[in-house]
PDB file of C-alpha atoms in Angstrom:
ATOM      1  CA  MET W   1      35.263 -28.361  14.255  1.00  0.00           C
ATOM      2  CA  ALA W   2      31.811 -29.909  13.637  1.00  0.00           C
ATOM      3  CA  THR W   3      30.288 -27.511  16.160  1.00  0.00           C
ATOM      4  CA  SER W   4      31.915 -24.505  14.479  1.00  0.00           C
ATOM      5  CA  SER W   5      30.697 -25.630  11.060  1.00  0.00           C
ATOM      6  CA  SER W   6      27.170 -26.126  12.349  1.00  0.00           C
ATOM      7  CA  PHE W   7      27.213 -22.692  13.942  1.00  0.00           C
ATOM      8  CA  LEU W   8      28.449 -21.114  10.697  1.00  0.00           C
ATOM      9  CA  ILE W   9      25.676 -22.829   8.736  1.00  0.00           C
ATOM     10  CA  LEU W  10      23.073 -21.577  11.205  1.00  0.00           C
ATOM     11  CA  VAL W  11      24.418 -18.020  10.968  1.00  0.00           C
ATOM     12  CA  LEU W  12      24.375 -18.118   7.167  1.00  0.00           C
ATOM     13  CA  PHE W  13      20.839 -19.528   7.179  1.00  0.00           C
ATOM     14  CA  ALA W  14      19.687 -16.761   9.536  1.00  0.00           C
ATOM     15  CA  LEU W  15      21.206 -14.092   7.317  1.00  0.00           C
ATOM     16  CA  VAL W  16      19.635 -15.545   4.169  1.00  0.00           C
ATOM     17  CA  SER W  17      16.272 -15.939   5.900  1.00  0.00           C
ATOM     18  CA  TRP W  18      16.342 -12.355   7.192  1.00  0.00           C
ATOM     19  CA  GLN W  19      17.104 -11.014   3.732  1.00  0.00           C
ATOM     20  CA  ALA W  20      14.297 -13.139   2.275  1.00  0.00           C
ATOM     21  CA  ILE W  21      11.663 -11.689   4.610  1.00  0.00           C
ATOM     22  CA  ALA W  22      12.870  -8.084   4.609  1.00  0.00           C
ATOM     23  CA  SER W  23      10.484  -5.717   2.866  1.00  0.00           C
ATOM     24  CA  ASP W  24      13.223  -3.531   1.388  1.00  0.00           C
ATOM     25  CA  PRO W  25      16.986  -4.162   1.344  1.00  0.00           C
ATOM     26  CA  SER W  26      18.851  -2.459   4.170  1.00  0.00           C
ATOM     27  CA  PRO W  27      21.094   0.465   3.142  1.00  0.00           C
ATOM     28  CA  LEU W  28      24.855  -0.054   3.152  1.00  0.00           C
ATOM     29  CA  GLN W  29      25.612   3.672   3.368  1.00  0.00           C
ATOM     30  CA  ASP W  30      24.011   6.802   4.839  1.00  0.00           C
ATOM     31  CA  PHE W  31      21.725   7.190   1.824  1.00  0.00           C
ATOM     32  CA  CYS W  32      21.290   6.171  -1.783  1.00  0.00           C
ATOM     33  CA  VAL W  33      19.349   8.922  -3.526  1.00  0.00           C
ATOM     34  CA  ALA W  34      17.576   7.438  -6.542  1.00  0.00           C
ATOM     35  CA  ASP W  35      19.096   8.255  -9.924  1.00  0.00           C
ATOM     36  CA  LYS W  36      15.942   7.986 -12.015  1.00  0.00           C
ATOM     37  CA  ASN W  37      17.819   8.854 -15.214  1.00  0.00           C
ATOM     38  CA  SER W  38      20.176   5.893 -15.027  1.00  0.00           C
ATOM     39  CA  PRO W  39      19.626   3.205 -17.707  1.00  0.00           C
ATOM     40  CA  VAL W  40      20.824   0.531 -15.269  1.00  0.00           C
ATOM     41  CA  LEU W  41      17.999  -1.703 -14.016  1.00  0.00           C
ATOM     42  CA  VAL W  42      18.205  -2.858 -10.405  1.00  0.00           C
ATOM     43  CA  ASN W  43      15.755  -3.780  -7.646  1.00  0.00           C
ATOM     44  CA  GLY W  44      14.935  -0.191  -6.740  1.00  0.00           C
ATOM     45  CA  PHE W  45      17.077   2.590  -8.181  1.00  0.00           C
ATOM     46  CA  VAL W  46      20.765   3.146  -8.802  1.00  0.00           C
ATOM     47  CA  CYS W  47      22.396   5.617  -6.393  1.00  0.00           C
ATOM     48  CA  LYS W  48      22.950   9.176  -7.486  1.00  0.00           C
ATOM     49  CA  ASN W  49      26.513  10.437  -7.098  1.00  0.00           C
ATOM     50  CA  PRO W  50      26.607  11.532  -3.418  1.00  0.00           C
ATOM     51  CA  MET W  51      28.644  14.576  -4.385  1.00  0.00           C
ATOM     52  CA  GLN W  52      25.640  15.786  -6.405  1.00  0.00           C
ATOM     53  CA  VAL W  53      23.062  15.211  -3.645  1.00  0.00           C
ATOM     54  CA  SER W  54      21.283  18.203  -2.123  1.00  0.00           C
ATOM     55  CA  ALA W  55      18.623  18.773   0.527  1.00  0.00           C
ATOM     56  CA  ASP W  56      16.000  18.917  -2.228  1.00  0.00           C
ATOM     57  CA  ASP W  57      16.541  15.185  -2.831  1.00  0.00           C
ATOM     58  CA  PHE W  58      14.981  14.588   0.593  1.00  0.00           C
ATOM     59  CA  PHE W  59      12.181  17.136   0.331  1.00  0.00           C
ATOM     60  CA  LYS W  60       8.773  17.605  -1.267  1.00  0.00           C
ATOM     61  CA  ALA W  61       6.299  20.437  -0.763  1.00  0.00           C
ATOM     62  CA  ALA W  62       3.526  17.843  -0.484  1.00  0.00           C
ATOM     63  CA  ASN W  63       0.816  20.005   1.124  1.00  0.00           C
ATOM     64  CA  LEU W  64      -0.281  17.031   3.208  1.00  0.00           C
ATOM     65  CA  ASP W  65      -2.107  19.451   5.501  1.00  0.00           C
ATOM     66  CA  LYS W  66      -4.536  20.353   2.683  1.00  0.00           C
ATOM     67  CA  PRO W  67      -7.802  18.425   2.054  1.00  0.00           C
ATOM     68  CA  ARG W  68      -8.130  16.503  -1.206  1.00  0.00           C
ATOM     69  CA  VAL W  69     -11.047  15.964  -3.596  1.00  0.00           C
ATOM     70  CA  THR W  70     -12.330  12.394  -3.302  1.00  0.00           C
ATOM     71  CA  ASN W  71     -13.412  10.084  -6.126  1.00  0.00           C
ATOM     72  CA  LYS W  72     -16.615   8.096  -6.655  1.00  0.00           C
ATOM     73  CA  VAL W  73     -15.786   5.572  -3.921  1.00  0.00           C
ATOM     74  CA  GLY W  74     -15.275   8.515  -1.582  1.00  0.00           C
ATOM     75  CA  SER W  75     -11.531   8.561  -0.975  1.00  0.00           C
ATOM     76  CA  ASN W  76      -8.265  10.044  -2.131  1.00  0.00           C
ATOM     77  CA  VAL W  77      -4.867   8.532  -1.285  1.00  0.00           C
ATOM     78  CA  THR W  78      -1.927  10.931  -1.627  1.00  0.00           C
ATOM     79  CA  LEU W  79       1.151   8.704  -1.497  1.00  0.00           C
ATOM     80  CA  ILE W  80       4.663  10.026  -0.965  1.00  0.00           C
ATOM     81  CA  ASN W  81       7.097   7.299  -1.979  1.00  0.00           C
ATOM     82  CA  VAL W  82      10.440   7.079  -3.770  1.00  0.00           C
ATOM     83  CA  MET W  83       8.852   8.378  -6.964  1.00  0.00           C
ATOM     84  CA  GLN W  84       8.154  11.690  -5.216  1.00  0.00           C
ATOM     85  CA  ILE W  85      11.202  11.879  -2.907  1.00  0.00           C
ATOM     86  CA  ALA W  86      14.321  10.336  -4.444  1.00  0.00           C
ATOM     87  CA  GLY W  87      16.057  10.262  -1.056  1.00  0.00           C
ATOM     88  CA  LEU W  88      13.681   7.505   0.109  1.00  0.00           C
ATOM     89  CA  ASN W  89      15.541   4.981  -2.065  1.00  0.00           C
ATOM     90  CA  THR W  90      16.723   2.027   0.117  1.00  0.00           C
ATOM     91  CA  LEU W  91      15.275   3.592   3.295  1.00  0.00           C
ATOM     92  CA  GLY W  92      12.225   1.314   3.426  1.00  0.00           C
ATOM     93  CA  ILE W  93       9.530   3.835   4.266  1.00  0.00           C
ATOM     94  CA  SER W  94       6.807   5.931   2.654  1.00  0.00           C
ATOM     95  CA  ILE W  95       3.803   7.939   3.845  1.00  0.00           C
ATOM     96  CA  ALA W  96       0.284   8.676   2.648  1.00  0.00           C
ATOM     97  CA  ARG W  97      -2.508  11.085   3.471  1.00  0.00           C
ATOM     98  CA  ILE W  98      -5.953   9.538   3.008  1.00  0.00           C
ATOM     99  CA  ASP W  99      -9.097  11.674   2.704  1.00  0.00           C
ATOM    100  CA  TYR W 100     -12.532  10.101   3.121  1.00  0.00           C
ATOM    101  CA  ALA W 101     -15.812  11.698   2.072  1.00  0.00           C
ATOM    102  CA  PRO W 102     -18.882  11.091   4.268  1.00  0.00           C
ATOM    103  CA  LEU W 103     -19.646   7.363   3.830  1.00  0.00           C
ATOM    104  CA  GLY W 104     -16.501   7.133   1.689  1.00  0.00           C
ATOM    105  CA  GLN W 105     -14.094   4.244   1.723  1.00  0.00           C
ATOM    106  CA  ASN W 106     -10.615   3.181   0.750  1.00  0.00           C
ATOM    107  CA  PRO W 107     -11.845  -0.084  -0.789  1.00  0.00           C
ATOM    108  CA  PRO W 108     -10.400  -3.548  -0.085  1.00  0.00           C
ATOM    109  CA  HIS W 109      -6.808  -3.667  -1.294  1.00  0.00           C
ATOM    110  CA  THR W 110      -3.372  -5.032  -0.452  1.00  0.00           C
ATOM    111  CA  HIS W 111       0.165  -3.689  -0.298  1.00  0.00           C
ATOM    112  CA  PRO W 112       2.357  -6.516  -1.620  1.00  0.00           C
ATOM    113  CA  ARG W 113       5.576  -5.037  -0.241  1.00  0.00           C
ATOM    114  CA  ALA W 114       4.657  -3.236   2.984  1.00  0.00           C
ATOM    115  CA  THR W 115       3.071  -3.316   6.405  1.00  0.00           C
ATOM    116  CA  GLU W 116       0.960  -0.220   7.087  1.00  0.00           C
ATOM    117  CA  ILE W 117       0.258   1.667  10.299  1.00  0.00           C
ATOM    118  CA  LEU W 118      -2.608   4.141  10.059  1.00  0.00           C
ATOM    119  CA  THR W 119      -3.460   7.011  12.397  1.00  0.00           C
ATOM    120  CA  VAL W 120      -6.795   8.873  12.325  1.00  0.00           C
ATOM    121  CA  LEU W 121      -6.350  12.645  12.285  1.00  0.00           C
ATOM    122  CA  GLU W 122     -10.000  13.663  11.938  1.00  0.00           C
ATOM    123  CA  GLY W 123     -13.298  11.798  12.159  1.00  0.00           C
ATOM    124  CA  THR W 124     -14.063   8.121  12.652  1.00  0.00           C
ATOM    125  CA  LEU W 125     -13.055   5.108  10.572  1.00  0.00           C
ATOM    126  CA  TYR W 126     -14.240   1.516  10.492  1.00  0.00           C
ATOM    127  CA  VAL W 127     -11.211  -0.543   9.438  1.00  0.00           C
ATOM    128  CA  GLY W 128     -10.323  -4.185   9.056  1.00  0.00           C
ATOM    129  CA  PHE W 129      -8.251  -6.873   7.390  1.00  0.00           C
ATOM    130  CA  VAL W 130      -8.662 -10.545   6.476  1.00  0.00           C
ATOM    131  CA  THR W 131      -6.064 -13.200   7.253  1.00  0.00           C
ATOM    132  CA  SER W 132      -4.783 -15.650   4.640  1.00  0.00           C
ATOM    133  CA  ASN W 133      -6.289 -19.014   3.693  1.00  0.00           C
ATOM    134  CA  PRO W 134      -7.650 -21.235   5.088  1.00  0.00           C
ATOM    135  CA  GLU W 135      -8.914 -19.261   8.115  1.00  0.00           C
ATOM    136  CA  ASN W 136      -9.776 -15.980   6.336  1.00  0.00           C
ATOM    137  CA  LYS W 137     -10.390 -14.475   9.762  1.00  0.00           C
ATOM    138  CA  PHE W 138     -11.813 -10.953   9.660  1.00  0.00           C
ATOM    139  CA  LEU W 139     -10.380  -8.526  12.233  1.00  0.00           C
ATOM    140  CA  SER W 140     -11.983  -5.089  12.471  1.00  0.00           C
ATOM    141  CA  LYS W 141     -12.106  -2.028  14.697  1.00  0.00           C
ATOM    142  CA  VAL W 142     -13.764   1.397  14.881  1.00  0.00           C
ATOM    143  CA  LEU W 143     -11.075   4.070  15.148  1.00  0.00           C
ATOM    144  CA  ASN W 144     -11.526   7.573  16.498  1.00  0.00           C
ATOM    145  CA  LYS W 145      -9.297  10.624  16.259  1.00  0.00           C
ATOM    146  CA  GLY W 146      -5.818   9.796  17.532  1.00  0.00           C
ATOM    147  CA  ASP W 147      -6.221   6.011  17.272  1.00  0.00           C
ATOM    148  CA  ALA W 148      -3.756   3.843  15.333  1.00  0.00           C
ATOM    149  CA  PHE W 149      -4.161   0.479  13.598  1.00  0.00           C
ATOM    150  CA  VAL W 150      -1.750  -1.896  11.831  1.00  0.00           C
ATOM    151  CA  PHE W 151      -2.396  -3.753   8.567  1.00  0.00           C
ATOM    152  CA  PRO W 152       0.109  -6.622   8.132  1.00  0.00           C
ATOM    153  CA  VAL W 153       2.000  -6.847   4.854  1.00  0.00           C
ATOM    154  CA  GLY W 154       0.122  -8.374   1.931  1.00  0.00           C
ATOM    155  CA  LEU W 155      -3.255  -8.837   3.663  1.00  0.00           C
ATOM    156  CA  ILE W 156      -6.502  -7.493   2.204  1.00  0.00           C
ATOM    157  CA  HIS W 157      -7.696  -4.481   4.189  1.00  0.00           C
ATOM    158  CA  PHE W 158      -9.952  -1.427   3.954  1.00  0.00           C
ATOM    159  CA  GLN W 159     -11.066   1.772   5.699  1.00  0.00           C
ATOM    160  CA  PHE W 160     -14.622   3.138   5.728  1.00  0.00           C
ATOM    161  CA  ASN W 161     -15.981   6.442   7.044  1.00  0.00           C
ATOM    162  CA  PRO W 162     -19.333   5.556   8.683  1.00  0.00           C
ATOM    163  CA  ASN W 163     -20.333   9.184   9.237  1.00  0.00           C
ATOM    164  CA  PRO W 164     -22.893  10.358   6.631  1.00  0.00           C
ATOM    165  CA  TYR W 165     -22.222  14.042   7.361  1.00  0.00           C
ATOM    166  CA  LYS W 166     -18.524  14.555   8.134  1.00  0.00           C
ATOM    167  CA  PRO W 167     -15.331  13.670   6.249  1.00  0.00           C
ATOM    168  CA  ALA W 168     -12.376  11.865   7.831  1.00  0.00           C
ATOM    169  CA  VAL W 169      -8.615  12.102   7.401  1.00  0.00           C
ATOM    170  CA  ALA W 170      -5.826   9.650   8.192  1.00  0.00           C
ATOM    171  CA  ILE W 171      -2.066   9.427   7.793  1.00  0.00           C
ATOM    172  CA  ALA W 172      -0.451   6.079   6.996  1.00  0.00           C
ATOM    173  CA  ALA W 173       3.191   5.030   7.175  1.00  0.00           C
ATOM    174  CA  LEU W 174       4.301   2.040   5.086  1.00  0.00           C
ATOM    175  CA  SER W 175       7.410  -0.103   5.459  1.00  0.00           C
ATOM    176  CA  SER W 176       8.645   0.210   1.886  1.00  0.00           C
ATOM    177  CA  GLN W 177       9.949   2.933  -0.390  1.00  0.00           C
ATOM    178  CA  ASN W 178       7.486   1.537  -2.967  1.00  0.00           C
ATOM    179  CA  PRO W 179       4.752  -0.434  -1.176  1.00  0.00           C
ATOM    180  CA  GLY W 180       2.578  -1.022  -4.226  1.00  0.00           C
ATOM    181  CA  VAL W 181      -1.187  -1.352  -4.100  1.00  0.00           C
ATOM    182  CA  ILE W 182      -3.629  -3.873  -5.567  1.00  0.00           C
ATOM    183  CA  THR W 183      -7.255  -2.764  -5.296  1.00  0.00           C
ATOM    184  CA  ILE W 184      -9.183  -6.025  -5.385  1.00  0.00           C
ATOM    185  CA  ALA W 185     -12.197  -4.976  -7.458  1.00  0.00           C
ATOM    186  CA  ASN W 186     -10.067  -3.029  -9.927  1.00  0.00           C
ATOM    187  CA  ALA W 187      -7.650  -5.926 -10.399  1.00  0.00           C
ATOM    188  CA  VAL W 188     -10.299  -8.633 -10.746  1.00  0.00           C
ATOM    189  CA  PHE W 189     -12.942  -6.801 -12.782  1.00  0.00           C
ATOM    190  CA  GLY W 190     -10.903  -4.043 -14.405  1.00  0.00           C
ATOM    191  CA  SER W 191      -7.815  -5.896 -15.624  1.00  0.00           C
ATOM    192  CA  LYS W 192      -6.481  -5.199 -19.124  1.00  0.00           C
ATOM    193  CA  PRO W 193      -7.129  -7.375 -21.015  1.00  0.00           C
ATOM    194  CA  PRO W 194     -10.083  -8.655 -18.990  1.00  0.00           C
ATOM    195  CA  ILE W 195     -10.023 -11.993 -17.208  1.00  0.00           C
ATOM    196  CA  SER W 196     -12.338 -14.502 -18.892  1.00  0.00           C
ATOM    197  CA  ASP W 197     -15.882 -14.221 -17.559  1.00  0.00           C
ATOM    198  CA  ASP W 198     -15.987 -18.033 -17.521  1.00  0.00           C
ATOM    199  CA  VAL W 199     -13.120 -18.024 -15.025  1.00  0.00           C
ATOM    200  CA  LEU W 200     -14.641 -15.321 -12.818  1.00  0.00           C
ATOM    201  CA  ALA W 201     -18.177 -16.754 -12.951  1.00  0.00           C
ATOM    202  CA  LYS W 202     -16.818 -20.083 -11.733  1.00  0.00           C
ATOM    203  CA  ALA W 203     -14.603 -18.462  -9.093  1.00  0.00           C
ATOM    204  CA  PHE W 204     -17.379 -16.284  -7.643  1.00  0.00           C
ATOM    205  CA  GLN W 205     -20.170 -18.823  -8.254  1.00  0.00           C
ATOM    206  CA  VAL W 206     -22.395 -16.323 -10.112  1.00  0.00           C
ATOM    207  CA  GLU W 207     -23.878 -16.018 -13.584  1.00  0.00           C
ATOM    208  CA  LYS W 208     -21.664 -14.762 -16.399  1.00  0.00           C
ATOM    209  CA  ASN W 209     -23.928 -11.766 -17.029  1.00  0.00           C
ATOM    210  CA  THR W 210     -23.163 -10.594 -13.473  1.00  0.00           C
ATOM    211  CA  ILE W 211     -19.449 -10.726 -14.264  1.00  0.00           C
ATOM    212  CA  ASP W 212     -20.017  -8.980 -17.603  1.00  0.00           C
ATOM    213  CA  TYR W 213     -21.861  -6.182 -15.796  1.00  0.00           C
ATOM    214  CA  LEU W 214     -19.045  -5.742 -13.271  1.00  0.00           C
ATOM    215  CA  GLN W 215     -16.373  -5.764 -15.969  1.00  0.00           C
ATOM    216  CA  ALA W 216     -18.266  -3.073 -17.880  1.00  0.00           C
ATOM    217  CA  GLN W 217     -17.981  -0.627 -14.961  1.00  0.00           C
ATOM    218  CA  PHE W 218     -15.310   2.058 -14.755  1.00  0.00           C
ATOM    219  CA  TRP W 219     -12.981   1.006 -11.935  1.00  0.00           C
ATOM    220  CA  GLU W 220     -11.454   4.280 -10.830  1.00  0.00           C
ATOM    221  CA  ASN W 221      -8.085   4.526  -9.125  1.00  0.00           C
ATOM    222  CA  ASN W 222      -8.069   6.471  -5.835  1.00  0.00           C
ATOM    223  CA  HIS W 223      -4.271   6.797  -5.565  1.00  0.00           C
ATOM    224  CA  TYR W 224      -2.839  10.114  -6.738  1.00  0.00           C
TER     225      TYR W 224
END
């Protein structure tokens, strides 16, 4: 009896642990198309009546084959997540096209809810990520057309096009219907309301006027 009880406890612990580390909850039916008009608040979206679901709930004419205009940091991220395709609700996946201008970058950022795998379609990219404290190990690689690279969930990472003459394009798949993004510079220096310059000056070990200068900049979003 003691052995059976111990086994049951271990099974329950494994199930709880798996649910705790899962990026998105696993579906309990074929699909759960997001009902974005429902007033009910849940972690994700309430399911639309399956009798009212159509093929259009799983489709978007996204034009991901078309180049995008990049911003002042030289990139444009076109994300297709549950907000664009309601059928992605509970399926734990999204996709993005990323365009890079010559010498453009997708600046250091994190996805709090997703691992990312990126494939270069055109050009060359210098990519990397930094591990968590205390090691803060920097892992980087130069990718060419056809190469793939993985960015683990939650870690700070970036992509940079080192070519001064030619643009680059990549496609990324992310393990969440809503991976989220935190661009480090935007969050730290462009928060609303701003973080105290006393706090940031101490954290970065610089003068307050340096922080004031950085906070006065326009921190543009590159996700569209």
